[in-house]
Short mmCIF file of C-alpha atoms in Angstrom, two decimals:
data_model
loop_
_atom_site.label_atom_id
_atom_site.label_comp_id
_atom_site.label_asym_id
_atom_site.label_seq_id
_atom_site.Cartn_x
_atom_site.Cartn_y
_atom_site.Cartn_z
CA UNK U 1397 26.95 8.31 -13.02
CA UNK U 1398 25.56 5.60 -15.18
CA UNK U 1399 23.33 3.17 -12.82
CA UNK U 1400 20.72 0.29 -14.03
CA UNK U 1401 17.68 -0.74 -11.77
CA UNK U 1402 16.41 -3.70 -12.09
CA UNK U 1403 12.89 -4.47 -11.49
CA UNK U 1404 10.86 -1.69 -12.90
CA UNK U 1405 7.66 -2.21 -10.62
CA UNK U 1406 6.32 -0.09 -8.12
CA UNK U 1407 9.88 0.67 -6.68
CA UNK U 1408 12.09 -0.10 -9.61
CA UNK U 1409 10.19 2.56 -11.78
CA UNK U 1410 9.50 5.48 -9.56
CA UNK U 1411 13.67 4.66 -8.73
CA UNK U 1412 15.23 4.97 -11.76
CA UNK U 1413 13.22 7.65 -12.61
CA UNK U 1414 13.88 10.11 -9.83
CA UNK U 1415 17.70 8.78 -10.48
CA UNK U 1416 17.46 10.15 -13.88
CA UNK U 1417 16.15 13.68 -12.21
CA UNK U 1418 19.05 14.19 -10.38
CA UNK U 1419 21.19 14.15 -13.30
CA UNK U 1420 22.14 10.25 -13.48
CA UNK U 1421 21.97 8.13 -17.02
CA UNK U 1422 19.83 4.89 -16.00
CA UNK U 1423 18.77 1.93 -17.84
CA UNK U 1424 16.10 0.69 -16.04
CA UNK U 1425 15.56 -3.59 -16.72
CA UNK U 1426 12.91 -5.65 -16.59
CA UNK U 1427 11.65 -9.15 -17.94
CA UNK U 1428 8.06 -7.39 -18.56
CA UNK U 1429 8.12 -6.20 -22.26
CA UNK U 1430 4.73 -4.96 -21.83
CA UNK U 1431 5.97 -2.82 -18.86
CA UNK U 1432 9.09 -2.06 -20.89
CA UNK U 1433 7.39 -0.65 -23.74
CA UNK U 1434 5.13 1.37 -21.71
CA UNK U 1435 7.54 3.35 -19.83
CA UNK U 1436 9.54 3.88 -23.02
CA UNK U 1437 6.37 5.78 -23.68
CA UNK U 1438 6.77 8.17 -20.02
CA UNK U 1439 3.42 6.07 -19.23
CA UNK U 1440 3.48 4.76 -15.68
CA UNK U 1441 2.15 0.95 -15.89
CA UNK U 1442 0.47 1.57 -12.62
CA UNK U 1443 -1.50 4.58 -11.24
CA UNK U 1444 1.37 6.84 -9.17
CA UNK U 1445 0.43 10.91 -8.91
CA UNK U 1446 3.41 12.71 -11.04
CA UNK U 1447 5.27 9.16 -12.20
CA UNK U 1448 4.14 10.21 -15.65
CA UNK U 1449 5.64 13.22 -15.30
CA UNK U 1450 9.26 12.23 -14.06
CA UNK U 1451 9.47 9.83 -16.81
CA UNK U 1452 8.27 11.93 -19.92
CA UNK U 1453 11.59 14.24 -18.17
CA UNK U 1454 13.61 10.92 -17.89
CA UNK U 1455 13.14 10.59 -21.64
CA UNK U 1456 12.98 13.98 -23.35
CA UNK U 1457 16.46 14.56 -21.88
CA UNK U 1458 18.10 11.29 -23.15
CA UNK U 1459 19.14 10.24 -19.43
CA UNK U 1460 16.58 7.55 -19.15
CA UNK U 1461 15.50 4.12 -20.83
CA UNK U 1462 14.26 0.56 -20.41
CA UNK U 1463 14.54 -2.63 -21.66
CA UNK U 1464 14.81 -6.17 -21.33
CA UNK U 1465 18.31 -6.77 -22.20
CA UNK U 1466 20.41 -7.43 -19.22
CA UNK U 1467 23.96 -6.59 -21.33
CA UNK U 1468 22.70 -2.95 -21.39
CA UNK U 1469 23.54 -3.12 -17.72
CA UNK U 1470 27.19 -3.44 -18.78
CA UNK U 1471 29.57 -0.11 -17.78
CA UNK U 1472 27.36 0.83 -15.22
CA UNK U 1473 28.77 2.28 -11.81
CA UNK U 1474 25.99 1.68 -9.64
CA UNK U 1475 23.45 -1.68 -9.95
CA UNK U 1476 20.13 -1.45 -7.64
CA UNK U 1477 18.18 -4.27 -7.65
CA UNK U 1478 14.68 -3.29 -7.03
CA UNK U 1479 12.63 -6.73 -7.74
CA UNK U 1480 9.51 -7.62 -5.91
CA UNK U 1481 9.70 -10.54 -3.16
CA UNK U 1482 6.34 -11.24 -2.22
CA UNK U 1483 5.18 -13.78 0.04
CA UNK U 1484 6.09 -17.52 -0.66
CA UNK U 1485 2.65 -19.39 -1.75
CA UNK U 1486 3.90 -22.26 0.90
CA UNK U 1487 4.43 -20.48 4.27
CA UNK U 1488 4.96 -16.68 5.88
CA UNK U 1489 8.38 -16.25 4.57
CA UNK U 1490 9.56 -13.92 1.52
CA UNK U 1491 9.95 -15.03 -1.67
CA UNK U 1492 13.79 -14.27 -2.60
CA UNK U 1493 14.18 -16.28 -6.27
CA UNK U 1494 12.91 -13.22 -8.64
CA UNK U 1495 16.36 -11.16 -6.53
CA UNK U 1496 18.53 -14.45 -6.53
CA UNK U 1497 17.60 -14.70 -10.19
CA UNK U 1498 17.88 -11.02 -11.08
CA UNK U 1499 21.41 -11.16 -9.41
CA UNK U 1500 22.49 -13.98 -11.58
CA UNK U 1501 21.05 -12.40 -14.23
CA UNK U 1502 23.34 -9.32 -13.79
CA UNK U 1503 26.73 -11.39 -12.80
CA UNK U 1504 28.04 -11.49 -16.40
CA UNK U 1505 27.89 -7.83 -17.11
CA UNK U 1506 29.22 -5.99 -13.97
CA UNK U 1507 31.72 -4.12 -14.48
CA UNK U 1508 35.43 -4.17 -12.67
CA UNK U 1509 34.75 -2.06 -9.14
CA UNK U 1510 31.36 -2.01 -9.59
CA UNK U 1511 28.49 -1.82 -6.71
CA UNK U 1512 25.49 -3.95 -6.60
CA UNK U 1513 23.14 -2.43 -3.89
CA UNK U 1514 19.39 -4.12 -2.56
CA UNK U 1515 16.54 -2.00 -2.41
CA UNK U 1516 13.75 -4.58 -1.68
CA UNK U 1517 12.67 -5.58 1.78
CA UNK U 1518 14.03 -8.62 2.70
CA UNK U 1519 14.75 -10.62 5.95
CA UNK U 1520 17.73 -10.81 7.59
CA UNK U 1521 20.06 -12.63 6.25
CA UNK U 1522 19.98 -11.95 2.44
CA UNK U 1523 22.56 -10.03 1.85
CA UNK U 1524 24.75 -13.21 2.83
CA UNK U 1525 23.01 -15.28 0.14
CA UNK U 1526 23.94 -12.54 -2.44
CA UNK U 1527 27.54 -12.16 -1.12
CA UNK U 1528 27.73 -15.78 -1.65
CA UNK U 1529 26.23 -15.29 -5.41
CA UNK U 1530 29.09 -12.60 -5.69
CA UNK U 1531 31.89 -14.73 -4.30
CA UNK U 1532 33.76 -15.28 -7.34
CA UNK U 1533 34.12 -11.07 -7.95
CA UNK U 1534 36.44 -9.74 -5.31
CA UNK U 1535 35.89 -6.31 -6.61
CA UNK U 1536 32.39 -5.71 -6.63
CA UNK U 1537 30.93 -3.87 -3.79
CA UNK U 1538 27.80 -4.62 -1.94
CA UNK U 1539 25.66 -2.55 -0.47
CA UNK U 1540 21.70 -2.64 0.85
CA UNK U 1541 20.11 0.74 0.74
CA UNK U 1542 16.32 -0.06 1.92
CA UNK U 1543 13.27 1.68 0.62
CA UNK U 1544 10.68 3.75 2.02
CA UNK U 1545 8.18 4.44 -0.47
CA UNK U 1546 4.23 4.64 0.19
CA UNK U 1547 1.95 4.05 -2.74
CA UNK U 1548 0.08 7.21 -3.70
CA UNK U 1549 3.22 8.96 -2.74
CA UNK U 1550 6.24 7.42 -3.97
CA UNK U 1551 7.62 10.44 -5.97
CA UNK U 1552 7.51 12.67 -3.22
CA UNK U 1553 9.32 9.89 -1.19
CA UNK U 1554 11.37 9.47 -3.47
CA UNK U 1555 12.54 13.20 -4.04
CA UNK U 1556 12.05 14.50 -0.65
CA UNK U 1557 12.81 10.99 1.27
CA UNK U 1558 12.28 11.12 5.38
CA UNK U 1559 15.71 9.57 5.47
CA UNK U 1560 18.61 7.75 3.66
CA UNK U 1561 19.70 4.59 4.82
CA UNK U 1562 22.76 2.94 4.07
CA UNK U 1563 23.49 -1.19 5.07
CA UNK U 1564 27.58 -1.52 4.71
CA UNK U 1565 30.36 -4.34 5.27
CA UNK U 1566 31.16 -3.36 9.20
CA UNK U 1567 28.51 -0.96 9.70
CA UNK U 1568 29.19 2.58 11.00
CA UNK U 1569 33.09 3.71 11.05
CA UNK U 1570 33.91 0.42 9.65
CA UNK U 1571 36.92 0.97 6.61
CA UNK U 1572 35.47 -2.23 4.82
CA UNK U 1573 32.16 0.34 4.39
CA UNK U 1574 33.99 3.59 3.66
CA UNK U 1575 33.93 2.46 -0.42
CA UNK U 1576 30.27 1.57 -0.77
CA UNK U 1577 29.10 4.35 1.41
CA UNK U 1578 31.17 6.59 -0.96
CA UNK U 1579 29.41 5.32 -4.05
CA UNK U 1580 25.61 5.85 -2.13
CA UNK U 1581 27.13 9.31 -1.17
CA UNK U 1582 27.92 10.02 -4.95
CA UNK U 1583 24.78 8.84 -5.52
CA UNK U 1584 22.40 10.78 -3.78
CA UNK U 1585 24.31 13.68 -3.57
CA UNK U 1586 21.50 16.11 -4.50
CA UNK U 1587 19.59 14.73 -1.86
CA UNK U 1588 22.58 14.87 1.25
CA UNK U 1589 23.22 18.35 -0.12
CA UNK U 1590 19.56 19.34 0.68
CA UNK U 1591 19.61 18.07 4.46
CA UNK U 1592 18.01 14.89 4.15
CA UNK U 1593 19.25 12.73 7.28
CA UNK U 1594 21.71 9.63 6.19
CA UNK U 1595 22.46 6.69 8.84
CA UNK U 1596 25.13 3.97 7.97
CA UNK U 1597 24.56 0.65 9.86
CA UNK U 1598 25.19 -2.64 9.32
CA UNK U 1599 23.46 -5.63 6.78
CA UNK U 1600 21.28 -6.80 9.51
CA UNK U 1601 20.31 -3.32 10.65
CA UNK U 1602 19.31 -2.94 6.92
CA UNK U 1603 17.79 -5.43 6.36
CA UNK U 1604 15.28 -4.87 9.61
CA UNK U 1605 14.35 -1.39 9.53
CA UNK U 1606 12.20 -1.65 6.54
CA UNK U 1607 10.30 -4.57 8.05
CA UNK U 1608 10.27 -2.92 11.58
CA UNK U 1609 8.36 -0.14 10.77
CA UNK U 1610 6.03 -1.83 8.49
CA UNK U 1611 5.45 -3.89 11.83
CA UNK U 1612 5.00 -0.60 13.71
CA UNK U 1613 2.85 1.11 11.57
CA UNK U 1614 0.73 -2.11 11.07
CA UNK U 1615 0.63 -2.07 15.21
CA UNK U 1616 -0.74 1.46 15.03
CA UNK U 1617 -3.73 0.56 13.13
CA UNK U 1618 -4.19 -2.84 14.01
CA UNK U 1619 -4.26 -0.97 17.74
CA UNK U 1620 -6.53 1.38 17.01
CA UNK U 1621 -8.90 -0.60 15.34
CA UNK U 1622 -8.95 -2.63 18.39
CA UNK U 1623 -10.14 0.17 20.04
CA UNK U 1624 -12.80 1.02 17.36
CA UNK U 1625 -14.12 -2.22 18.24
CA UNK U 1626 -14.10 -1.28 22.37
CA UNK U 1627 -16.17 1.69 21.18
CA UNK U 1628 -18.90 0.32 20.03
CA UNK U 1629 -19.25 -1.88 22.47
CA UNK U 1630 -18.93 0.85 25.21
CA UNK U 1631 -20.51 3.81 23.57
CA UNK U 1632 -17.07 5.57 23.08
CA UNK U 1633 -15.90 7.98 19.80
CA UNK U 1634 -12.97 6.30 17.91
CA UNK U 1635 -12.53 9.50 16.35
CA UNK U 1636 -12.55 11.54 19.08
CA UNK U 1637 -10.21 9.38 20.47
CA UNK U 1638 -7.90 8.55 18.37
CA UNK U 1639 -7.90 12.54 17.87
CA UNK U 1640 -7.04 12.96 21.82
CA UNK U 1641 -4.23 10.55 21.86
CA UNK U 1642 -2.87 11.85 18.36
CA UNK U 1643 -1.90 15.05 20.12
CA UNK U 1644 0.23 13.37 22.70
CA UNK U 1645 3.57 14.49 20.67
CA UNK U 1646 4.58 10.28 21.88
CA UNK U 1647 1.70 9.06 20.01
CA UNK U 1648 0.95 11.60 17.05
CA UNK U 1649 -1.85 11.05 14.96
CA UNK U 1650 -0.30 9.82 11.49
CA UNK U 1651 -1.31 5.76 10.93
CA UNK U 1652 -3.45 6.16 14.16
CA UNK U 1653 -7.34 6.67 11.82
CA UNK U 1654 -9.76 3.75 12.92
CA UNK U 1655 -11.70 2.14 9.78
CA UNK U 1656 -11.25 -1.13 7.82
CA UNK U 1657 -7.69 -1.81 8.36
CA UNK U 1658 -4.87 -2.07 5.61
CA UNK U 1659 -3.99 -4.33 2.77
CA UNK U 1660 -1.38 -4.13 -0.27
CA UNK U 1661 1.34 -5.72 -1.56
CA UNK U 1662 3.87 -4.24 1.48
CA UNK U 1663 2.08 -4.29 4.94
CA UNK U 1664 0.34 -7.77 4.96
CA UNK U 1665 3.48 -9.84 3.29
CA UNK U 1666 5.92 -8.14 5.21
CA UNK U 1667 4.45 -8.24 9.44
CA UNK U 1668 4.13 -12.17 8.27
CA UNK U 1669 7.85 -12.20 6.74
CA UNK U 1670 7.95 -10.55 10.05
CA UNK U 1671 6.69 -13.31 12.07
CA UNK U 1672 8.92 -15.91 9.78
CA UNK U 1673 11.89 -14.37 10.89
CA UNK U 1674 11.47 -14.26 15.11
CA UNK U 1675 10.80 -17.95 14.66
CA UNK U 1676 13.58 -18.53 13.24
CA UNK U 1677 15.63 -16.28 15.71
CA UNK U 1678 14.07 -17.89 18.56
CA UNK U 1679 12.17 -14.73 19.51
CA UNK U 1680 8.54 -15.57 20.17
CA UNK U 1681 7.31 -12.49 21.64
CA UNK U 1682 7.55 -10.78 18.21
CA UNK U 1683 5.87 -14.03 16.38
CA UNK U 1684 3.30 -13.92 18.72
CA UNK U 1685 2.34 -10.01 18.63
CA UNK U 1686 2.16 -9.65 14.84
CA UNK U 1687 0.32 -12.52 14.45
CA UNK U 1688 -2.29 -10.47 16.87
CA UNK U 1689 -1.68 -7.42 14.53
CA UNK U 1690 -2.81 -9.51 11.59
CA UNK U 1691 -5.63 -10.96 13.10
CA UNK U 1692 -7.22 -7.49 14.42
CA UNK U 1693 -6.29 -6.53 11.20
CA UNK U 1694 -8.87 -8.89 9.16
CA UNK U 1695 -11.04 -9.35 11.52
CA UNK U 1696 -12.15 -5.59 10.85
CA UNK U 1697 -13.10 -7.29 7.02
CA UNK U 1698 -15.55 -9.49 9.18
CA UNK U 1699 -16.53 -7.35 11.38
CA UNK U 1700 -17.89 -4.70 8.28
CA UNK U 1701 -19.73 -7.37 6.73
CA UNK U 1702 -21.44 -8.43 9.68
CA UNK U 1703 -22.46 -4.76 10.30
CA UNK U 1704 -23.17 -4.54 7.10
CA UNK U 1705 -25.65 -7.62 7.52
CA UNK U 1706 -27.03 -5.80 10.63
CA UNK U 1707 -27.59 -2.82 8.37
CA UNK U 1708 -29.70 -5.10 6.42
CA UNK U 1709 -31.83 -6.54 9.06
CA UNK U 1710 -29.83 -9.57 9.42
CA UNK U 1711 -30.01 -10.68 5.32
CA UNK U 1712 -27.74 -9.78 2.95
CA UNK U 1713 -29.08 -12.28 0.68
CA UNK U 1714 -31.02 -10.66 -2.64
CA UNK U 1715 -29.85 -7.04 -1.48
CA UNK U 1716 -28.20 -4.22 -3.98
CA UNK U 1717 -25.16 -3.56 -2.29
CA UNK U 1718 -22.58 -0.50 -3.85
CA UNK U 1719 -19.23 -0.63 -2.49
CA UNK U 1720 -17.06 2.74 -2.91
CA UNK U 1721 -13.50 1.81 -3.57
CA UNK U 1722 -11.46 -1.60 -4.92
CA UNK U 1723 -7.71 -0.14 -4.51
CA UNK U 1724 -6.34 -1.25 -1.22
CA UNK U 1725 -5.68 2.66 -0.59
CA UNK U 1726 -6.67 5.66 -2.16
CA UNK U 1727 -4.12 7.34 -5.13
CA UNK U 1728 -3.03 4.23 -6.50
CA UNK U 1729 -4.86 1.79 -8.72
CA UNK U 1730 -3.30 -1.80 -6.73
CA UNK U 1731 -5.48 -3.74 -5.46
CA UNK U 1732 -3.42 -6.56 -3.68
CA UNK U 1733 -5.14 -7.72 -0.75
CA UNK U 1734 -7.11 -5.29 -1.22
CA UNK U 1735 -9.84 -5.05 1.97
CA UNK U 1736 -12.49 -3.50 0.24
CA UNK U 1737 -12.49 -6.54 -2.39
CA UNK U 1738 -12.30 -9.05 0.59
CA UNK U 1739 -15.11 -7.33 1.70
CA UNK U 1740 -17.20 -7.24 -1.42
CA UNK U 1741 -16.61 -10.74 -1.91
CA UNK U 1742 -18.17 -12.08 1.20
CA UNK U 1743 -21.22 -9.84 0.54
CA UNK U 1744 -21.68 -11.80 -2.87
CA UNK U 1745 -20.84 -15.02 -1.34
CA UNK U 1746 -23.31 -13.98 1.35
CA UNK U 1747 -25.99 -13.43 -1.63
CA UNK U 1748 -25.88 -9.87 -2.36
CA UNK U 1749 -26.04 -8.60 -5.48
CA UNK U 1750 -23.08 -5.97 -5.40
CA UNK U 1751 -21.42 -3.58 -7.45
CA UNK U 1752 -17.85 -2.38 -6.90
CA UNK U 1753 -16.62 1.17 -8.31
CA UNK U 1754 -13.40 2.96 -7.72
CA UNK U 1755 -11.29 5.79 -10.07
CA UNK U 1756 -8.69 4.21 -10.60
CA UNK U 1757 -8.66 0.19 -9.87
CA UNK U 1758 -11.42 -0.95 -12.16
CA UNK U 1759 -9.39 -2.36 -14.45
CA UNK U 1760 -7.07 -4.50 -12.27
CA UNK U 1761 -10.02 -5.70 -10.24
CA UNK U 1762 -12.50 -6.61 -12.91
CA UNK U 1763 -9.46 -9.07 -14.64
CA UNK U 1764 -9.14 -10.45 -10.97
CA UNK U 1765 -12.69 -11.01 -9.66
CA UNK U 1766 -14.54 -11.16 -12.56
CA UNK U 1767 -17.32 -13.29 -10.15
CA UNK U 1768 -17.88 -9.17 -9.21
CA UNK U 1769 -19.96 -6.48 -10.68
CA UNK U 1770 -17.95 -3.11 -11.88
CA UNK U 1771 -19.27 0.00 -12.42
CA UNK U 1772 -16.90 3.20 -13.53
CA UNK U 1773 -19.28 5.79 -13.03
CA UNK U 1774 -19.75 6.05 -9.25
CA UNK U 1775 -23.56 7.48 -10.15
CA UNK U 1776 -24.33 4.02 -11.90
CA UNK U 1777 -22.61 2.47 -9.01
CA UNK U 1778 -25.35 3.92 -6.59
CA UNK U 1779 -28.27 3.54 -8.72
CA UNK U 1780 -30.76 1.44 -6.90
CA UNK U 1781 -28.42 0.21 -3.62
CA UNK U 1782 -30.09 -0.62 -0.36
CA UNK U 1783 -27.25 -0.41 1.16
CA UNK U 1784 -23.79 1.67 0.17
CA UNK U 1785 -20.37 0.45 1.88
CA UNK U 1786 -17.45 3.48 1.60
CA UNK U 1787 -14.19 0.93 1.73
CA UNK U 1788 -11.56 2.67 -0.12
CA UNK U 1789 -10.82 6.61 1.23
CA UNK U 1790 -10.95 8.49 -2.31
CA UNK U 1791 -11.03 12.17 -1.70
CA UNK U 1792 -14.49 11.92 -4.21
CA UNK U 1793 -15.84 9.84 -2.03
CA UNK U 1794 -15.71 12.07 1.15
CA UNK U 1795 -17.05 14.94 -0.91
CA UNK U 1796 -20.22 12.83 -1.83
CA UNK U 1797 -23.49 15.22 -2.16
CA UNK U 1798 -25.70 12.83 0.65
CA UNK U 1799 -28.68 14.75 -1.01
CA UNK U 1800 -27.52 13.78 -4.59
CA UNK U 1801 -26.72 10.11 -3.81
CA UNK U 1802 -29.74 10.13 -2.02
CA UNK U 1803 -31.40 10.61 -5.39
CA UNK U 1804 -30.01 7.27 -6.81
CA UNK U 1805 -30.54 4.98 -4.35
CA UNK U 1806 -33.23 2.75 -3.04
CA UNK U 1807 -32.29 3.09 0.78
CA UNK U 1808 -30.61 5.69 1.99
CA UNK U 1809 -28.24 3.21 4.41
CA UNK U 1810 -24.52 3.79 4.38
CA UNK U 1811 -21.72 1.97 6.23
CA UNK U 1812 -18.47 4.52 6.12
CA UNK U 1813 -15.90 1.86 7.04
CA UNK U 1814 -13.33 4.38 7.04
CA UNK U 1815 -14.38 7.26 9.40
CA UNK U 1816 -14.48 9.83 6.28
CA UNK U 1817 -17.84 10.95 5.95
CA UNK U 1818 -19.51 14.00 7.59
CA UNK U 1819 -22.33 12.03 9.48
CA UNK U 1820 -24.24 14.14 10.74
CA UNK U 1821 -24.91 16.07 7.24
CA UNK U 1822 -25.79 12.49 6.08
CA UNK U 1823 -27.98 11.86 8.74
CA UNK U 1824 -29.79 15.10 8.14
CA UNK U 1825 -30.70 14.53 4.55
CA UNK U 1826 -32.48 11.31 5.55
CA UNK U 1827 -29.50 8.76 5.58
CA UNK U 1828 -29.11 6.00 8.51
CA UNK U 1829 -24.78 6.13 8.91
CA UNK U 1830 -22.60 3.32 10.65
CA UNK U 1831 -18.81 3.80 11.30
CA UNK U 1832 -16.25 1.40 12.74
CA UNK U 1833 -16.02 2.61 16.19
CA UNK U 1834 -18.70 4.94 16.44
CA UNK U 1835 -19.96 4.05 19.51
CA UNK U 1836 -22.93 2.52 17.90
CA UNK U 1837 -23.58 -1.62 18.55
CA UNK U 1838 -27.12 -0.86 17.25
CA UNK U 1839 -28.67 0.97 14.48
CA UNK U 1840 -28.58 5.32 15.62
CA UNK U 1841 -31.83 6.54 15.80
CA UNK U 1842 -32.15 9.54 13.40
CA UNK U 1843 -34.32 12.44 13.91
CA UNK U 1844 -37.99 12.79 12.74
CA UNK U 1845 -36.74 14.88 10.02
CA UNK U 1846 -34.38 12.80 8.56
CA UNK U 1847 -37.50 10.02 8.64
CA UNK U 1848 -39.36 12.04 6.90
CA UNK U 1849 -36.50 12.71 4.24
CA UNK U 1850 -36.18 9.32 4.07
CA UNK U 1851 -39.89 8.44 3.51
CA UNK U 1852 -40.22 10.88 0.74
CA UNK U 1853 -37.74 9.39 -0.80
CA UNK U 1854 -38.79 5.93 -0.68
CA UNK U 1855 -42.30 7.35 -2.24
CA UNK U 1856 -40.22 9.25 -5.16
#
């Protein structure tokens, strides 16, 4: 089939790219030129594990291409619209005018019997705005077809998905949705053939589920941070319980790791698109409990700085602070609201002097906060600290030598605000270690030996 995707971000790339894998010609569009030119290129614009790859296939076998030009959207069969709708800048609700716009934009070259389907999260109710849009063309079918991609992982979510869903005219059974849920079924073919689990619903339904289990899985670690913060203040493991209630097959461990809470361009935006939406249904119970889930959720930011300021002797003021990791995740170089860079700015507006590193992210974070200090080499990063903050989980950062960083620093004081490190081989080469939810409202006493590691150090 020939399809276009428009909106070659995040979603819109990694899309039309695993289209053009299973055999589809796709033109993917965006208003970027930059972007445009880059992925003409098979190079990813952003930092996604084997995106480079899919597209350097995309484009050796012809099936593939970007550009700018909306007309080159013209004979396609299939039209996903894949823009971004972030927050608004005046309130909790989405942003819908880059898909209103993108939809307009696309009007004058759809082809007769053609099917425009939604990929982007929206509230409920949007797929009546663009029906509207698409009033004056009969023929065209509609269709939402929400995505589930996680940053870090999208290709693999995007060739081995968890689950197709499908948002028809009717929902389920309904002969209005047989012809779109053909087209989706033509579509992802490949993928039905391999087993992957389809559901048909209705717009509504389709609109909700992406946003309902964003608002779950921001409930599982908003929850168990809340319970990070019960264990320090009773003595308690996080770890060791969030382990424990991980194995209850109801529970299960996945989103259910204590540390500093999420961020992104998906999570935040969407629980308070989230919130937006029960107010204007009426429904107050589900205002009211995500706006708890984004509290807990920065108040974890808050919460690491002030232990941070503990760590510190109550002054952060004049102290060398390193902080490991900008992205708001590891495997991706995004940084939108990101909380390691919340956290590392109120440690500079608090007075220390602190340098942010991370593999990927440097770039993106240096043109945002330039008020910051960056460091690429995570060595440099450490050279000198009194105090080193893990905020970002990168796989090199959990397989830190404690004895070689120990080396570089000035103190040997580390806050892991995501649970990652091995603690007790950091305590034993000399290191003082905080965790969120450790069980530890004061500073752990370390052994005579690790003192004496310490002291050695401090003479070196």
């Amino acid at each position: 089939m020939k399809i276009s995707v428009i909106g070659c971000g995040y979603l819109g790339a990694v899309h039309a790219a695993t289209l053009a894998s299973m055999g589809h010609t796709v033109v993917g569009i965006d208003v970027d030129s930059v972007k445009v030119e880059q992925l003409n290129k098979a190079l990813a614009p952003f930092h996604e594990p084997g995106l480079d790859e899919l597209l350097r296939d995309g484009r050796t076998t012809g099936r593939l291409e970007f550009t700018t030009d909306f007309s080159l959207a013209s004979g396609a069969e299939v039209h996903f619209l894949c823009v971004g709708t972030p927050q608004s800048k005046t309130s909790d609700t989405a942003d819908l005018s880059y898909l209103v716009g993108a939809t307009r934009s696309l009007l004058p070259h759809l082809a007769v019997g053609a099917a425009v389907v939604g990929k982007s999260t929206v509230p409920v109710g949007t797929v009546d705005k663009l029906r509207d849009l698409l009033a004056r063309r009969s023929d065209v079918l509609l269709g939402w077809n929400p995505e589930f991609l996680r940053q870090g992982t999208a290709v693999k979510d995007s060739l081995v998905p968890d689950r197709l869903v499908y948002g028809v005219p009717g929902g389920k059974g309904a002969p209005a949705g047989a012809p779109i849920t053909a087209v989706l079924d033509a579509v992802y073919e490949p993928l039905i053939s391999a087993g992957i689990p389809r559901l048909v619903c209705n717009f509504a339904t389709a609109e909700l589920i992406k946003s309902a289990s964003n608002a779950f899985l921001a409930t599982k670690v908003s929850f168990i941070n809340a319970m990070a913060e019960l264990c320090d203040a009773s003595g308690a493991d996080v770890s060791e319980l969030s382990e424990a209630m991980g194995l209850d097959p109801r529970i299960g461990n996945r989103y259910l790791h204590a540390g500093l809470g999420f961020g992104g361009g998906c999570l935040p935006k969407d629980i308070r698109s989230f919130r937006a939406q029960a107010r204007e249904l009426s429904v107050p119970s589900v205002d009211e409990w995500m706006a708890l889930v984004d509290s807990v959720n920065l108040d974890q930011r808050s919460r690491t700085v002030e232990i941070a300021r503990d760590m510190c002797r109550g002054f952060l003021s004049g102290r060398t602070v390193a902080v490991l990791g900008a992205a708001f995740k590891p495997d991706t170089d995004d940084i939108r609201d990101s909380p390691a860079l919340d956290v590392a700015q109120q440690l500079a507006a608090a007075g220390a002097h602190v340098t942010v590193t991370d593999p990927k992210a440097i770039n993106n974070a240096w043109i945002r906060y330039p008020q910051l200090r960056f460091e690429a080499s995570t060595k440099r990063a450490l050279e000198g600290a009194e105090l080193v903050l893990l905020l970002t989980e990168w796989n090199e950062y959990a397989a830190l030598s404690p004895s070689e960083a120990g080396a570089l620093v000035r103190r040997r004081m580390v806050l892991d605000a995501r649970n990652v490190l091995d603690a007790e081989a950091w305590r034993n080469a000399g290191w003082t270690v905080r965790a969120l939810g450790a069980g530890s409202g004061v500073l752990e006493e370390r052994t005579p030996e690790a003192r004496s590691v310490e002291k050695r150090a401090a003479r070196a």
